[in-house]
XYZ file of C-alpha atoms in Angstrom:
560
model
C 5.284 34.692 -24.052
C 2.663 32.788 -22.859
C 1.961 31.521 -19.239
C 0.115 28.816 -17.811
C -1.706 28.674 -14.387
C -2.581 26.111 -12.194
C -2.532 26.399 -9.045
C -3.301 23.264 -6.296
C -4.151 25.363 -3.433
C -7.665 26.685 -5.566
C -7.756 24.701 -8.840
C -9.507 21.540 -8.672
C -7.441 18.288 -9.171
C -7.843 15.718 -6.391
C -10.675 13.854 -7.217
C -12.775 12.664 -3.996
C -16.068 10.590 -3.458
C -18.931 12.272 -1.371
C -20.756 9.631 0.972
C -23.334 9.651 -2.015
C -20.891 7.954 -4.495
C -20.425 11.246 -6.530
C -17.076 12.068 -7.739
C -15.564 14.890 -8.138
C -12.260 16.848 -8.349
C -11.450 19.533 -5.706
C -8.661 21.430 -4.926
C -5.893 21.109 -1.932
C -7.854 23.551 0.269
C -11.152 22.195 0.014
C -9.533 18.590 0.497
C -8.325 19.435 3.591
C -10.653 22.209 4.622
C -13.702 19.976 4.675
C -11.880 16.463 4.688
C -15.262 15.679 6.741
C -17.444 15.784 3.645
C -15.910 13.538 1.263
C -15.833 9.581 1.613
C -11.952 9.504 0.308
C -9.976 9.715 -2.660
C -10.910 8.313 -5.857
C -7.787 8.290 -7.936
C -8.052 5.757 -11.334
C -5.003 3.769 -9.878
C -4.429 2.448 -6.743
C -0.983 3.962 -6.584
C -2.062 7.391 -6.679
C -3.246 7.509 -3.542
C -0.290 6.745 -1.044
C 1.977 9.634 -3.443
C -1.135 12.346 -3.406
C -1.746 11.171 0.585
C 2.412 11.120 1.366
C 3.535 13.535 -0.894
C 1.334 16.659 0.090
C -2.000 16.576 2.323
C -0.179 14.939 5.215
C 3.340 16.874 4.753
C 0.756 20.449 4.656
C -1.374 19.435 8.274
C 1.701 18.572 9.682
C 3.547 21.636 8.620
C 0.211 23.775 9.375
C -1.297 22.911 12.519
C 0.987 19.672 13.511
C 0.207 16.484 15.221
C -1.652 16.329 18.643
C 0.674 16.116 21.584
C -0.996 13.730 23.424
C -3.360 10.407 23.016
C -6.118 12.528 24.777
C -5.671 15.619 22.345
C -5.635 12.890 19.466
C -9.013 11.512 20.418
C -10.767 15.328 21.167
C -9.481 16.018 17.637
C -11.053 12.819 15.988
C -14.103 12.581 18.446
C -15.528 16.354 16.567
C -15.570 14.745 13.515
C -14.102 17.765 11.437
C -10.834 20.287 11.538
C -12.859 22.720 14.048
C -12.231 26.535 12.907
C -9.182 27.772 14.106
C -7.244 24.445 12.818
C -9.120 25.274 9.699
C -8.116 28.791 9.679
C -4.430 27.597 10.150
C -4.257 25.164 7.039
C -5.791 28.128 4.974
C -3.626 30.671 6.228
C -0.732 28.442 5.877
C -1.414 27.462 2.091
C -1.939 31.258 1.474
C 1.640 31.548 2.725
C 3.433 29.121 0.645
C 0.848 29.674 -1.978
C 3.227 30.332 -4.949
C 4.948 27.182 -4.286
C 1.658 25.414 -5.540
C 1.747 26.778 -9.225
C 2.380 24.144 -11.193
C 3.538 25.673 -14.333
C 5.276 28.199 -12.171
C 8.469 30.255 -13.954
C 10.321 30.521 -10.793
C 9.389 27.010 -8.773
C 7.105 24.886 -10.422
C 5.459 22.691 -7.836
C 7.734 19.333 -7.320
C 9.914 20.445 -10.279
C 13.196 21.934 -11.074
C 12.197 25.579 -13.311
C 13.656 25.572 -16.464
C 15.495 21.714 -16.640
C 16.549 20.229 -19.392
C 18.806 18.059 -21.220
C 21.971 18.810 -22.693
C 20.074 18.548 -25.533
C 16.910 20.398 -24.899
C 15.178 17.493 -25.550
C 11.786 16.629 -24.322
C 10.031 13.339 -23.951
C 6.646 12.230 -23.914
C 4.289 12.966 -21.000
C 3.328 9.107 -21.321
C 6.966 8.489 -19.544
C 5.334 9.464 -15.781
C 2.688 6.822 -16.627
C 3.727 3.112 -16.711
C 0.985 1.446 -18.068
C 1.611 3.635 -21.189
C 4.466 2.343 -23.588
C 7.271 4.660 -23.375
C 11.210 3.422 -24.260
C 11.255 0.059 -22.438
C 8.067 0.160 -21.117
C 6.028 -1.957 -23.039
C 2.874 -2.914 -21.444
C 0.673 -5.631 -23.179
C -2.816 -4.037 -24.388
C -1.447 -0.570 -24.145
C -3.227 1.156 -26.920
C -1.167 3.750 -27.573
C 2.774 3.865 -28.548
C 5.603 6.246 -27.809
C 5.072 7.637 -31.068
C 1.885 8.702 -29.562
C 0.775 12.363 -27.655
C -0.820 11.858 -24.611
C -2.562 15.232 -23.460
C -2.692 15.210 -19.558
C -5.117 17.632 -18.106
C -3.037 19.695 -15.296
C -4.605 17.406 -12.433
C -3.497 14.181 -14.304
C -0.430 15.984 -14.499
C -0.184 16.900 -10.983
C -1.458 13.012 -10.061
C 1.516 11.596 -11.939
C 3.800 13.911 -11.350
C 3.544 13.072 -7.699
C 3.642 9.338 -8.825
C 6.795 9.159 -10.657
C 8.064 10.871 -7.433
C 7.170 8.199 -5.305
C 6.799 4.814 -7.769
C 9.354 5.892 -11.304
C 11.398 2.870 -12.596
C 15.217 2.277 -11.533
C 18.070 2.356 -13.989
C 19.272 5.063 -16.256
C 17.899 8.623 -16.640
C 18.463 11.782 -18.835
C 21.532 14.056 -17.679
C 20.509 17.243 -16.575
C 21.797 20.049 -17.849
C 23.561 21.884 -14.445
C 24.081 17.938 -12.953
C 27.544 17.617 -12.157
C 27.075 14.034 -11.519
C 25.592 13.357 -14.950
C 27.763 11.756 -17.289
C 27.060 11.896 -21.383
C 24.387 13.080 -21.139
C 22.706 10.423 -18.320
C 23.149 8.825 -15.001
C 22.939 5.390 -13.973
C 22.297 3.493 -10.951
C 18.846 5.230 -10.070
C 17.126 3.329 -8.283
C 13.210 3.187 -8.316
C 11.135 5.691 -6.415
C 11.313 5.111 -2.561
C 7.775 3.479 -2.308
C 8.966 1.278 -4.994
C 10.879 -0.733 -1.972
C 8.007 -1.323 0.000
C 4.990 -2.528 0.768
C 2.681 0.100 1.394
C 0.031 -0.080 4.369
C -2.297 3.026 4.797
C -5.171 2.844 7.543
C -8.286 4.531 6.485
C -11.441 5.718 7.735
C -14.974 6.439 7.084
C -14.463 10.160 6.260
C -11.295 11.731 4.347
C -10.686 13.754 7.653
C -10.960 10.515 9.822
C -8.317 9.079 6.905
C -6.047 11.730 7.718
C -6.313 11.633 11.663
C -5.104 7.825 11.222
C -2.077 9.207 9.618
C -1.546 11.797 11.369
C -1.033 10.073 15.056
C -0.114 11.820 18.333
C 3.788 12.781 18.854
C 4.403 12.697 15.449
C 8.079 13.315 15.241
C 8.504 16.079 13.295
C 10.449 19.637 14.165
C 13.695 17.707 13.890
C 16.285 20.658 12.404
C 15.867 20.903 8.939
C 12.812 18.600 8.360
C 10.460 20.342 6.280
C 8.711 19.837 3.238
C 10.404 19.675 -0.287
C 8.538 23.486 -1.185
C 10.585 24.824 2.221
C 13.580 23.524 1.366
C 13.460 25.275 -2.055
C 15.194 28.374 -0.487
C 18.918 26.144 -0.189
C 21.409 26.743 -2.766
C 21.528 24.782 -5.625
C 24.319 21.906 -3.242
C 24.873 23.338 0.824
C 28.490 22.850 0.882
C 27.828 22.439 4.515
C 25.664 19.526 4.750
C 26.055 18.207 1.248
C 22.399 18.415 0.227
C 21.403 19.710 -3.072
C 17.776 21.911 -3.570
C 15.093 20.093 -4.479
C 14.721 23.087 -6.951
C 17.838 22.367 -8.791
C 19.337 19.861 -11.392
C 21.865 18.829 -9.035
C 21.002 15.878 -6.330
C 22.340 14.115 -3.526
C 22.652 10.692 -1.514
C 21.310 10.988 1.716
C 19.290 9.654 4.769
C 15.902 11.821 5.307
C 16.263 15.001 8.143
C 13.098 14.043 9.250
C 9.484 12.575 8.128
C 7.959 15.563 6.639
C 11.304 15.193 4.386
C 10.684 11.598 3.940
C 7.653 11.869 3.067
C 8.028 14.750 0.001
C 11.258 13.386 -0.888
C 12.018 13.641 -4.572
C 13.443 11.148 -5.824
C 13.404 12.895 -9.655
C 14.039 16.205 -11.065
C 10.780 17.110 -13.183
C 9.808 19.452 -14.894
C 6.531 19.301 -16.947
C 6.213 21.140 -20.175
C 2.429 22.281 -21.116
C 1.320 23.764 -24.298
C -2.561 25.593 -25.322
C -4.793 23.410 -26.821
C -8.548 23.157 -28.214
C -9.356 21.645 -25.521
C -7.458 23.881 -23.004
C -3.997 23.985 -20.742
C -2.200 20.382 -21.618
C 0.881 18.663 -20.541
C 2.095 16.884 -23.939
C 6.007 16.887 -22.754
C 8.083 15.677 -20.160
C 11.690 16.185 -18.666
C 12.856 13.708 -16.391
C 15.812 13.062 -14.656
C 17.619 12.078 -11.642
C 16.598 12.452 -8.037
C 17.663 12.135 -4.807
C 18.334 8.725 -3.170
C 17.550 7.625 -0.071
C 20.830 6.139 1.676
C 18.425 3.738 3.805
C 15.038 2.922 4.474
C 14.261 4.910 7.711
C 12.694 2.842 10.859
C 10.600 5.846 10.935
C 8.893 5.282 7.686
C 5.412 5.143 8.720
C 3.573 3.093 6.068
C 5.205 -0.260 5.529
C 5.417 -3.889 7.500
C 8.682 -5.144 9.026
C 11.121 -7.471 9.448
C 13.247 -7.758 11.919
C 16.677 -9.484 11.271
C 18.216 -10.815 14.054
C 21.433 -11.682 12.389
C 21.980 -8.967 9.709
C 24.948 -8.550 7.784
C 27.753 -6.469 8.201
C 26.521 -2.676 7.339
C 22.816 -3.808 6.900
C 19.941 -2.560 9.089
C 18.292 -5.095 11.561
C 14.387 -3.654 9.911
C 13.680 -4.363 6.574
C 10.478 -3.422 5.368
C 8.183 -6.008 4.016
C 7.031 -5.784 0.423
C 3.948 -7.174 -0.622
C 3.471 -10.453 -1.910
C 1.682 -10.822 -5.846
C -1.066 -13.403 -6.260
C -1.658 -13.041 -2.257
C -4.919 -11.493 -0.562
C -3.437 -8.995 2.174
C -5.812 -11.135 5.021
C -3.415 -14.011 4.097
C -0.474 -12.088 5.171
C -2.742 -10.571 8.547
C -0.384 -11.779 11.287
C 2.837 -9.052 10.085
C 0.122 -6.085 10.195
C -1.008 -7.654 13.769
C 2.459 -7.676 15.361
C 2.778 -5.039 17.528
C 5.205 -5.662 19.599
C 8.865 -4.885 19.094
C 11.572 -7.697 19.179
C 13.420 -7.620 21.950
C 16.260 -9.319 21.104
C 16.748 -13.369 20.343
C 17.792 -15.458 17.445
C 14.819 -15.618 14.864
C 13.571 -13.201 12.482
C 10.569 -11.230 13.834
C 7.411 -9.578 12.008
C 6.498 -6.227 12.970
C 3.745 -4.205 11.900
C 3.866 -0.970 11.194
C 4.683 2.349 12.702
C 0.540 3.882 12.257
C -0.674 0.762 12.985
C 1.167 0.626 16.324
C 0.543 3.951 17.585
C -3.344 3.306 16.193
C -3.227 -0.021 18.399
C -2.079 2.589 21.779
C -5.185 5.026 20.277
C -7.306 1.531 21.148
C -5.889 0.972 24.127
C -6.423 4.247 25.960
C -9.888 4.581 24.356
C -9.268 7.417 22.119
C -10.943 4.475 19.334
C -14.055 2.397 20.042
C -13.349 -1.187 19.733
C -15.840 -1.564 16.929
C -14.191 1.409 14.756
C -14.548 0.762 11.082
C -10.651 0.802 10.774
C -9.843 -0.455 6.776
C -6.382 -1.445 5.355
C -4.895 -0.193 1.819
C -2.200 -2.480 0.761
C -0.136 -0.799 -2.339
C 2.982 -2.489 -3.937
C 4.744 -2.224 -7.391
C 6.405 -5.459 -8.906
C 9.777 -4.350 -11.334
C 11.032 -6.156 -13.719
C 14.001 -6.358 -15.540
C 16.750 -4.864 -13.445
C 13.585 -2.879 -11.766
C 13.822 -0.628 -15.473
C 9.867 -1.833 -15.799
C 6.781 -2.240 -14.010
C 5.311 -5.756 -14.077
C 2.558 -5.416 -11.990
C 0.662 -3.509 -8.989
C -0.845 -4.857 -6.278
C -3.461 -3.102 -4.690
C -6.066 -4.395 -1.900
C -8.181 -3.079 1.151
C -9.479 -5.017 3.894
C -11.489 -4.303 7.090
C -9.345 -4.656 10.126
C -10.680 -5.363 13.261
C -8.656 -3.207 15.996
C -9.336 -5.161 18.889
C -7.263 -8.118 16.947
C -4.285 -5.983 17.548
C -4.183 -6.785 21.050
C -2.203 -10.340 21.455
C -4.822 -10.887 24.548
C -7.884 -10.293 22.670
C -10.336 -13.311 21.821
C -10.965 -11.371 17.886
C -6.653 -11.742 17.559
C -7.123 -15.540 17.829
C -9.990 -15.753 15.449
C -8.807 -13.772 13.013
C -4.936 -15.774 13.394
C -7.417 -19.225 13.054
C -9.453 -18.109 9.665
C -5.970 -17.449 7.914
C -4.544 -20.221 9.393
C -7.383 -22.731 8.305
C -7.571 -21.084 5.142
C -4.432 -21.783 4.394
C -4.199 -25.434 5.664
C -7.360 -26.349 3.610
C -5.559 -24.685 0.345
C -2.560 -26.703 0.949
C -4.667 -29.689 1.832
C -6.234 -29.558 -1.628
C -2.529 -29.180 -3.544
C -2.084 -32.527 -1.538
C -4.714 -34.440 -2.503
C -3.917 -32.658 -6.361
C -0.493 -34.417 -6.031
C -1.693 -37.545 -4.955
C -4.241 -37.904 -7.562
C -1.804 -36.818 -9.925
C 1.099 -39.655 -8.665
C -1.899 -42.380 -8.466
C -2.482 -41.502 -12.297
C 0.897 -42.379 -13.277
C 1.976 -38.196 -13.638
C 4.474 -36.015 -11.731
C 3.201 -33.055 -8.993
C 3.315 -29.751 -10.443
C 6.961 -27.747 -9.565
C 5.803 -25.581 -6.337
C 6.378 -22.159 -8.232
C 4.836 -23.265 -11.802
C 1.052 -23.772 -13.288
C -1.901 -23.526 -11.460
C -2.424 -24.961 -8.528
C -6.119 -25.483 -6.973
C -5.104 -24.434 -3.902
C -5.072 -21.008 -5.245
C -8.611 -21.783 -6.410
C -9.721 -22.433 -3.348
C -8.319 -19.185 -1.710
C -9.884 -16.929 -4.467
C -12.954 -18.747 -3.709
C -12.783 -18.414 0.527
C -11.526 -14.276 -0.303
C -15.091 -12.902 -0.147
C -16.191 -15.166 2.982
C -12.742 -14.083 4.716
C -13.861 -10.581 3.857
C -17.127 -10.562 5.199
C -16.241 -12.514 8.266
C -13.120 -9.592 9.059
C -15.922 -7.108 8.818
C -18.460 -8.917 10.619
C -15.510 -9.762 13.700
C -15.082 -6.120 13.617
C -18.569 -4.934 13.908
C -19.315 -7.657 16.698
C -15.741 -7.521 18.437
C -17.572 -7.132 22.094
C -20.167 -9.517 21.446
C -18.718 -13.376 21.963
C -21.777 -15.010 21.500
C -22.430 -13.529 18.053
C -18.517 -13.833 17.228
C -19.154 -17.858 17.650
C -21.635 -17.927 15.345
C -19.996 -15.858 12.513
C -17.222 -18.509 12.930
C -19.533 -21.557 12.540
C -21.063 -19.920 9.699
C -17.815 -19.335 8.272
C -16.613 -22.941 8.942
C -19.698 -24.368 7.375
C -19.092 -22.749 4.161
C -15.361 -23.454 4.012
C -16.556 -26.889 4.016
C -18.818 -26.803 1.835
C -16.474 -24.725 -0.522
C -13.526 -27.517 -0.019
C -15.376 -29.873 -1.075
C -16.617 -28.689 -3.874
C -13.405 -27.813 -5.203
C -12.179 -31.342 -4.188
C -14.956 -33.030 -6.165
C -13.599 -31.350 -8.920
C -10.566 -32.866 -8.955
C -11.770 -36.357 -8.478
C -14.163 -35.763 -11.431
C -11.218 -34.423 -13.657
C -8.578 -37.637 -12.264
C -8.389 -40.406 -14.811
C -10.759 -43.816 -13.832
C -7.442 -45.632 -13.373
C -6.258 -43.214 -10.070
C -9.085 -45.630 -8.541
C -6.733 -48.885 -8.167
C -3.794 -46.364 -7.694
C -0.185 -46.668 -8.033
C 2.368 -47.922 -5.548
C 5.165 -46.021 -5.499
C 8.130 -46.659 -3.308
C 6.017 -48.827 -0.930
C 3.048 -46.342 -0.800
C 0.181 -47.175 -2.361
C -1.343 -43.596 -4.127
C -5.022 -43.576 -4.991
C -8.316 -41.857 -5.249
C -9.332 -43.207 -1.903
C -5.777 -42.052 -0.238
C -6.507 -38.521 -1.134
C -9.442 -38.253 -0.182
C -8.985 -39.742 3.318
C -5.585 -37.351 3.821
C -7.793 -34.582 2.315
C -10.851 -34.880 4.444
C -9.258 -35.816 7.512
C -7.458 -32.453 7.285
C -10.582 -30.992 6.687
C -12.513 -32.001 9.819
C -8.762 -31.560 11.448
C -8.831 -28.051 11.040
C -12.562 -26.953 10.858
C -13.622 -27.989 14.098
C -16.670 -26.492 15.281
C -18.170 -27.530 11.766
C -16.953 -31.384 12.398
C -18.533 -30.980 15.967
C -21.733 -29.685 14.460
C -22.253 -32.720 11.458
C -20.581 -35.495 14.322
C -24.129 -34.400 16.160
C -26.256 -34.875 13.122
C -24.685 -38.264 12.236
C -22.852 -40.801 13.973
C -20.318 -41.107 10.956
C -19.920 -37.668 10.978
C -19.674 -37.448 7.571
């Protein structure tokens, strides 16, 4: 009989970026070990990250050496730059431990699998099933260029990579019956739904260094140490289903419908039982086949769930949880949705629906506030979201974007809040500005507006072309947030070329309207026409943008 090896705690298979650019895979300990050296992860698709991130380096420090106790003990942690030697000494002594549990082709407990599962059948499926932009049964992507007929050799860290994913991102509907499932019926069960990140919008602070990445997630009082909480290769020991608390082994076929004991359990949950099946090749150890089946389910979303936005119902329905967490909007630049991951403050009671940001960035917000983070820390955001389509059985698209966040802008008394708030909000007026003026040209011309959710609008133009400037200007608000005087000028700068941008993109619509928009249309008592839009559109304009209409009112008396 032949065995395969690969073990995460030495074999390389997360692949990180050194400050130089270089990439290269490493294993778990070195990851961790010297987090300090590396830049961050470098994973081909954006969703590996949060399930490598979620799934085991946070779940092993906080299982190893824990969170710090205190703000104080957070900030002595982050301030030396590196694990120092005894916390490094703990992570290595603790993956020695539990070092069997990181085989994955182990006989006895394969890592995140169930050893030995299988179908009634015995049948196996392609490994191109853990990887959605790979046809597989439903999944047809467009310009996939392989089929299901197709072998897809994974190399044991692309294995481990989307392993991990379908943990945290697989598809809803129906799955292959374990054999050993008492809940699976001929052969399959139903009513899976998608992987527990699949439901939100994911939000991950990072840092400059992979260990500064992990600090940010890894905030003081971290509840963990509730009873039972531990991570999914702990609770391997529990019989196949505790009779006393209903929960089945994350090492068996059987699963269970439950809320999480805690976050280290959240955050390992497995939400599929896997097991991969790899076979020797020419070109070595390869993962060719697949088993897949059903999971556990989360009952609820947990308030405690650390990486998504809120909402806070005021009114909820009967048996329906006052948070929901906020899922990520397609087509839409995170910076356009900044004010959610800037509200900090809980609800505290009152009729309307609140946005609340969420749980890291609040307790990173308290790390400002007591000093234990220099206003001008180079915090970024990592936005991650899955759109499902058809009856959430495919993937449709993923949404993945980073942005510098300035932390001072957390604070609602902060002057950077209010100019970050005003960029997003004039953004947004002069995009909808420009979809006004598009309808009016459009109704002076004789046509009808374009429906508010069809076509192309140029107001989406417009945004695409303000991202980079929006961009620059977050990064230059956070690298100036104690300097006023040079904060004003990034703001006239960035006023002058949203200006200059609007227009431009206006002109281009009066170029493409027809010569007879000119006279116009009247149309019931309103008289549409070139010159209408462009007085509604440019009024708006020097409406909104008011330091630049200040500046060209002083060049000219028109102003214009």
């Amino acid at each position: 009989m032949v065995y395969f090896v690969c073990n995460l705690v030495d074999d390389p298979w997360i692949p990180l970026s050194s400050p130089q650019g270089e990439i290269q895979e490493h294993s778990l300990q070195e990851a961790l070990v010297e987090s300090h050296c590396y830049s961050g992860p470098a994973f081909p698709r954006p969703t590996l990250f949060p399930a490598v991130l979620r799934q085991v380096l946070v779940p092993v420090l906080l299982d190893s050496i824990g969170s710090p106790r205190t703000t104080q003990q957070w900030g002595q942690w982050f301030s030396q730059g590196s694990f120092d030697s005894s916390q490094r000494q703990a992570i290595a002594d603790y993956l020695e431990e539990h070092r069997d549990f990181f085989d994955l082709f182990s006989e006895s407990h394969p890592f995140a699998q169930v050893a030995g599962l299988e179908s009634p059948t015995k049948e196996t499926k392609g490994s191109a099933l853990l990887i959605p932009s790979i046809a597989t049964g439903n999944n047809v992507p467009l310009f996939s260029t392989l089929t299901e007929a197709d072998t897809l050799p994974l190399r044991p860290a692309e294995a481990a990579w989307w392993l991990l994913n379908t943990h945290c991102w697989d598809t809803a509907a129906i799955k292959t019956g374990a054999a050993g499932d008492s809940q699976a019926k001929n052969g399959k069960t139903t009513g899976n739904p998608t992987g527990p990140l699949g439901q939100l919008g994911i939000v991950i602070p990072t840092g400059a260094t992979l260990f500064e990445t992990l600090m940010l997630n890894l905030p003081p009082r971290t509840p963990v140490r509730r009873s039972g909480d531990r991570p999914q290769w702990r609770a391997r020991d529990l019989r196949p289903q505790d009779q006393a608390t209903g929960i089945a082994s994350p090492g068996s076929p059987e699963w269970s419908i439950r809320p999480e004991l805690g976050l280290m359990d959240l955050l390992t949950w497995q939400s599929r039982r896997i097991r991969l099946v790899p076979q020797q090749t020419p070109d070595g150890v390869r993962v060719t086949r697949v088993v897949v089946c059903a999971g556990d389910r989360l009952s609820r979303i947990p308030e405690t769930e650390p990486h998504t936005a809120w909402t806070w119902v005021a009114k909820p329905r009967k048996n329906q949880s006052q948070w929901r967490p906020r899922r990520h909007r397609p087509g839409r630049a995170i910076w356009q949705g900044l004010e959610s991951l800037l509200a900090v403050n809980l609800p505290e009671g009152g009729d309307g629906d609140r946005e609340v940001t969420s749980d890291l960035l609040r307790r990173i917000f308290d790390l400002q506030v007591d000093d234990a983070l220099p206003n001008t820390y180079p915090l970024r955001i990592t936005a991650v979201g899955v759109v499902y389509g058809n009856q959430s059985a495919v993937v449709e698209d993923v949404i993945a974007d980073e942005i510098p966040l300035p932390i001072t802008a957390l604070s609602a008394d902060d002057r950077t809040r209010d100019l970050v708030t005003e960029l997003v909000d004039q953004a947004d007026t002069l995009a909808r500005a420009l979809d006004r003026m598009d309808v009016d040209l459009r109704r002076a011309g004789g046509g009808d507006p374009i429906p508010w959710d069809r076509g192309h609008h140029p107001g989406a133009g417009l945004l695409h072309a303000l991202d980079p400037l929006a961009r620059r200007v977050l990064a230059l608000t956070q690298h100036h947030a104690d300097d006023d005087e040079h904060l004003d000028r990034v703001m006239h700068a960035w006023e002058q070329r949203a200006w200059q941008i609007s227009e431009q993109h206006a002109e281009r619509l009066l170029d493409a309207a027809p010569a007879h928009v000119f006279a116009g249309r009247e149309i019931d008592k309103r008289l549409y026409s070139e010159s209408s839009a462009q007085r509604y559109f440019r009024a708006t304009v020097r409406k909104k943008l008011t330091r630049q209409a200040e500046h060209r009112q002083a060049l000219s008396p028109e102003g214009n």
